[in-house]
Amino acid sequence: FTDLLASFRAKGLGVADLVWHSGAHTIGISHCNSFSERLYNFTGRSVPGDAGPSLDAEYAANLRRTNCTTRTDNTTVVEMDPGSFLTFDLSYYHGLLKYQGLFQSDAALITDEAARADVESVAKGPPEVFFQVFARSMMRMGMIEVKTGGDGEIRRHCAVVNN
Ligand SMILES: *[C@@H]1O[C@H](CO)[C@@H](O)[C@H](O)[C@H]1NC(C)=O
Ligand SMILES: *[C@@H]1O[C@H](CO)[C@@H](O)[C@H](O)[C@H]1NC(C)=O
Ligand SMILES: *[C@@H]1O[C@H](CO)[C@@H](O)[C@H](O)[C@H]1NC(C)=O
């Protein structure tokens, strides 16, 4: 959590931004090898206050059995927000509170008191509150180190520098 927050702070963002940005994991998929360390080198379920982030043991066992059957699997995809991975909703936060955040960065959010309070508060709904705080936080991100005048370029394809 400390590392995540430090990288957000370095860009002028804060705890709430970290929590709302992570909410983007309500949609999308991941490859097993992005988190299989947590499935195959798991040191035991920790609780907030303990050293490590945590993953629900039953959920982890199910992922090992059904989805990421080997540690090196880099082809199978899993839903980041199971059952709701195409819907922008609150279930990512509900999952977090059940220790079902897929990544360490997800699990880390509930290890910090202030971040956990944000998660608990938004998880109660209504979803419109999440939509609003997410949108504002995205706008704040969009204002990081904006280039103006002749600096930089507008990309024709967002993933690559123009050639
Ligand atoms: C398992 O995790 C520990 C602690 O993060 C790490 O030091 C060790 O290298 C890992 N083992 C393997 C086989 O990756
Ligand atoms: C996936 O793993 C295989 C076997 O280890 C490796 O040859 C391949 O390059 C990997 N693919 C990616 C996209 O990392
Ligand atoms: C794991 O695989 C099962 C069977 O294909 C699938 O129904 C389930 O959605 C997968 N779980 C995740 C988290 O993607």
CSV table of C-alpha atoms and ligand atoms in Angstrom, one decimal:
chain,number,residue,atom,x,y,z
A,1,PHE,CA,0.0,0.0,0.0
A,2,THR,CA,2.8,2.3,0.9
A,3,ASP,CA,4.4,1.8,-2.5
A,4,LEU,CA,1.2,2.3,-4.4
A,5,LEU,CA,0.3,5.5,-2.5
A,6,ALA,CA,3.9,6.8,-3.0
A,7,SER,CA,3.5,6.5,-6.7
A,8,PHE,CA,0.2,8.2,-6.7
A,9,ARG,CA,1.5,11.0,-4.4
A,10,ALA,CA,4.4,11.5,-6.8
A,11,LYS,CA,1.8,12.5,-9.4
A,12,GLY,CA,-0.2,14.7,-7.1
A,13,LEU,CA,-2.9,12.1,-6.5
A,14,GLY,CA,-4.0,10.7,-3.1
A,15,VAL,CA,-5.6,7.8,-1.2
A,16,ALA,CA,-9.0,8.3,-2.6
A,17,ASP,CA,-7.7,8.4,-6.2
A,18,LEU,CA,-5.9,5.1,-5.6
A,19,VAL,CA,-9.2,3.6,-4.4
A,20,TRP,CA,-11.3,5.0,-7.2
A,21,HIS,CA,-8.8,4.2,-10.0
A,22,SER,CA,-8.6,0.6,-8.8
A,23,GLY,CA,-12.3,0.5,-9.2
A,24,ALA,CA,-11.6,0.3,-13.0
A,25,HIS,CA,-11.0,-3.4,-12.2
A,26,THR,CA,-14.8,-3.8,-12.2
A,27,ILE,CA,-14.4,-4.5,-15.9
A,28,GLY,CA,-11.9,-6.6,-17.8
A,29,ILE,CA,-9.8,-9.7,-17.6
A,30,SER,CA,-6.3,-10.7,-16.6
A,31,HIS,CA,-3.9,-13.4,-17.5
A,32,CYS,CA,-3.1,-15.9,-14.8
A,33,ASN,CA,0.6,-15.1,-14.7
A,34,SER,CA,-0.1,-11.6,-13.6
A,35,PHE,CA,-1.2,-12.9,-10.2
A,36,SER,CA,-0.3,-16.6,-10.0
A,37,GLU,CA,2.4,-15.8,-7.4
A,38,ARG,CA,-0.5,-15.3,-5.1
A,39,LEU,CA,-2.0,-18.7,-5.9
A,40,TYR,CA,1.1,-20.7,-5.8
A,41,ASN,CA,3.4,-19.0,-3.3
A,42,PHE,CA,0.8,-18.1,-0.8
A,43,THR,CA,2.0,-17.5,2.7
A,44,GLY,CA,-1.4,-17.9,4.4
A,45,ARG,CA,-4.4,-15.6,4.7
A,46,SER,CA,-3.4,-12.4,6.3
A,47,VAL,CA,-5.7,-9.8,7.8
A,48,PRO,CA,-5.5,-6.1,7.7
A,49,GLY,CA,-2.7,-5.1,10.1
A,50,ASP,CA,-0.7,-8.2,9.1
A,51,ALA,CA,2.3,-8.0,6.9
A,52,GLY,CA,0.9,-9.2,3.6
A,53,PRO,CA,-2.1,-8.6,1.4
A,54,SER,CA,-4.6,-11.4,1.5
A,55,LEU,CA,-6.6,-13.6,-0.8
A,56,ASP,CA,-9.6,-15.7,0.3
A,57,ALA,CA,-8.4,-19.3,0.6
A,58,GLU,CA,-11.4,-20.9,-1.0
A,59,TYR,CA,-11.4,-18.4,-3.9
A,60,ALA,CA,-7.7,-19.1,-4.4
A,61,ALA,CA,-8.2,-22.8,-4.4
A,62,ASN,CA,-11.0,-22.5,-6.9
A,63,LEU,CA,-8.8,-20.4,-9.3
A,64,ARG,CA,-6.0,-23.0,-9.0
A,65,ARG,CA,-8.4,-25.9,-9.7
A,66,THR,CA,-10.5,-24.3,-12.5
A,67,ASN,CA,-8.6,-21.5,-14.1
A,68,CYS,CA,-4.9,-21.0,-13.4
A,69,THR,CA,-3.9,-24.7,-13.1
A,70,THR,CA,-0.2,-24.0,-13.4
A,71,ARG,CA,1.9,-21.3,-12.0
A,72,THR,CA,3.4,-20.4,-15.4
A,73,ASP,CA,0.1,-20.3,-17.3
A,74,ASN,CA,0.2,-17.1,-19.4
A,75,THR,CA,-2.7,-17.8,-21.8
A,76,THR,CA,-5.7,-18.4,-19.6
A,77,VAL,CA,-7.7,-15.3,-18.9
A,78,VAL,CA,-9.8,-14.7,-15.8
A,79,GLU,CA,-12.4,-12.1,-14.9
A,80,MET,CA,-11.1,-9.4,-12.6
A,81,ASP,CA,-14.6,-8.9,-11.2
A,82,PRO,CA,-16.1,-12.5,-11.5
A,83,GLY,CA,-19.6,-12.7,-12.8
A,84,SER,CA,-19.7,-9.0,-13.5
A,85,PHE,CA,-16.6,-8.3,-15.6
A,86,LEU,CA,-18.5,-6.5,-18.4
A,87,THR,CA,-20.5,-4.2,-16.0
A,88,PHE,CA,-19.2,-1.1,-14.4
A,89,ASP,CA,-20.7,-1.5,-11.0
A,90,LEU,CA,-19.8,-1.9,-7.3
A,91,SER,CA,-19.1,-5.6,-7.2
A,92,TYR,CA,-15.4,-5.1,-7.5
A,93,TYR,CA,-15.5,-3.3,-4.1
A,94,HIS,CA,-17.8,-6.0,-2.7
A,95,GLY,CA,-15.2,-8.6,-3.8
A,96,LEU,CA,-12.4,-6.6,-2.1
A,97,LEU,CA,-14.2,-6.8,1.2
A,98,LYS,CA,-14.5,-10.6,0.8
A,99,TYR,CA,-10.7,-10.8,0.1
A,100,GLN,CA,-11.3,-11.6,-3.5
A,101,GLY,CA,-9.3,-8.8,-5.1
A,102,LEU,CA,-7.3,-10.5,-7.8
A,103,PHE,CA,-4.1,-8.5,-7.6
A,104,GLN,CA,-1.9,-7.6,-4.6
A,105,SER,CA,-2.6,-4.0,-5.4
A,106,ASP,CA,-6.3,-4.7,-4.9
A,107,ALA,CA,-5.8,-6.6,-1.7
A,108,ALA,CA,-3.6,-3.8,-0.4
A,109,LEU,CA,-6.4,-1.3,-0.5
A,110,ILE,CA,-8.1,-2.8,2.5
A,111,THR,CA,-5.0,-3.0,4.6
A,112,ASP,CA,-5.0,0.8,5.0
A,113,GLU,CA,-7.5,2.3,7.4
A,114,ALA,CA,-8.4,5.4,5.2
A,115,ALA,CA,-8.5,3.4,2.0
A,116,ARG,CA,-10.6,0.7,3.6
A,117,ALA,CA,-13.1,3.3,4.9
A,118,ASP,CA,-13.4,4.6,1.3
A,119,VAL,CA,-14.0,1.1,0.0
A,120,GLU,CA,-16.6,0.4,2.7
A,121,SER,CA,-18.4,3.6,2.1
A,122,VAL,CA,-18.6,3.4,-1.7
A,123,ALA,CA,-19.6,-0.3,-1.5
A,124,LYS,CA,-22.7,0.6,0.3
A,125,GLY,CA,-23.9,2.4,-2.8
A,126,PRO,CA,-25.7,3.8,-4.6
A,127,PRO,CA,-23.5,3.1,-7.6
A,128,GLU,CA,-24.0,6.7,-8.8
A,129,VAL,CA,-21.7,7.8,-6.1
A,130,PHE,CA,-18.9,5.6,-7.4
A,131,PHE,CA,-19.6,6.8,-11.0
A,132,GLN,CA,-19.1,10.4,-9.8
A,133,VAL,CA,-16.0,9.9,-7.7
A,134,PHE,CA,-14.5,7.7,-10.5
A,135,ALA,CA,-15.1,10.3,-13.1
A,136,ARG,CA,-13.6,13.1,-11.0
A,137,SER,CA,-10.6,11.0,-10.2
A,138,MET,CA,-10.1,10.2,-13.9
A,139,MET,CA,-10.2,13.9,-14.7
A,140,ARG,CA,-7.5,14.5,-12.0
A,141,MET,CA,-5.4,11.8,-13.7
A,142,GLY,CA,-6.0,13.5,-17.1
A,143,MET,CA,-4.5,16.7,-15.8
A,144,ILE,CA,-1.1,15.0,-14.7
A,145,GLU,CA,1.9,16.6,-16.5
A,146,VAL,CA,-0.2,17.9,-19.4
A,147,LYS,CA,2.0,19.0,-22.3
A,148,THR,CA,1.0,22.3,-23.9
A,149,GLY,CA,2.0,24.4,-26.9
A,150,GLY,CA,4.6,22.7,-29.1
A,151,ASP,CA,5.5,20.0,-26.5
A,152,GLY,CA,4.7,16.4,-27.3
A,153,GLU,CA,2.3,15.2,-29.9
A,154,ILE,CA,-1.3,14.0,-30.3
A,155,ARG,CA,-1.0,10.3,-31.1
A,156,ARG,CA,-2.8,9.0,-34.2
A,157,HIS,CA,-2.8,5.6,-32.4
A,158,CYS,CA,-3.0,6.0,-28.6
A,159,ALA,CA,-0.7,3.0,-27.9
A,160,VAL,CA,2.3,4.2,-30.0
A,161,VAL,CA,4.4,7.3,-30.7
A,162,ASN,CA,3.6,8.7,-34.1
A,163,ASN,CA,6.2,7.8,-36.7
B,1,LIG,C1,7.8,-17.1,-2.8
B,1,LIG,O1,7.6,-15.9,-2.2
B,1,LIG,C2,8.8,-15.5,-1.5
B,1,LIG,C3,8.3,-14.2,-0.7
B,1,LIG,O2,7.8,-13.3,-1.6
B,1,LIG,C4,9.9,-15.2,-2.4
B,1,LIG,O3,11.0,-14.8,-1.7
B,1,LIG,C5,10.2,-16.5,-3.1
B,1,LIG,O4,11.3,-16.3,-4.1
B,1,LIG,C6,9.0,-17.1,-3.8
B,1,LIG,N1,9.3,-18.4,-4.3
B,1,LIG,C7,9.2,-18.7,-5.6
B,1,LIG,C8,9.5,-20.1,-6.0
B,1,LIG,O5,9.0,-17.8,-6.4
B,2,LIG,C1,4.3,-17.8,-22.3
B,2,LIG,O1,5.0,-18.9,-21.7
B,2,LIG,C2,5.7,-19.6,-22.7
B,2,LIG,C3,6.3,-20.8,-22.0
B,2,LIG,O2,7.0,-20.4,-20.9
B,2,LIG,C4,6.7,-18.7,-23.4
B,2,LIG,O3,7.4,-19.4,-24.4
B,2,LIG,C5,6.0,-17.6,-24.0
B,2,LIG,O4,6.9,-16.6,-24.6
B,2,LIG,C6,5.2,-16.8,-23.0
B,2,LIG,N1,4.3,-15.8,-23.7
B,2,LIG,C7,4.2,-14.6,-23.2
B,2,LIG,C8,3.3,-13.7,-23.9
B,2,LIG,O5,4.7,-14.2,-22.1
B,3,LIG,C1,-12.9,-19.8,-14.1
B,3,LIG,O1,-13.3,-20.7,-15.1
B,3,LIG,C2,-14.6,-21.1,-15.1
B,3,LIG,C3,-14.9,-22.2,-16.1
B,3,LIG,O2,-14.4,-21.8,-17.4
B,3,LIG,C4,-15.4,-19.8,-15.4
B,3,LIG,O3,-16.8,-20.1,-15.4
B,3,LIG,C5,-15.1,-18.7,-14.4
B,3,LIG,O4,-15.7,-17.5,-14.8
B,3,LIG,C6,-13.6,-18.5,-14.3
B,3,LIG,N1,-13.3,-17.6,-13.2
B,3,LIG,C7,-12.8,-16.4,-13.4
B,3,LIG,C8,-12.6,-15.6,-12.2
B,3,LIG,O5,-12.6,-15.9,-14.5
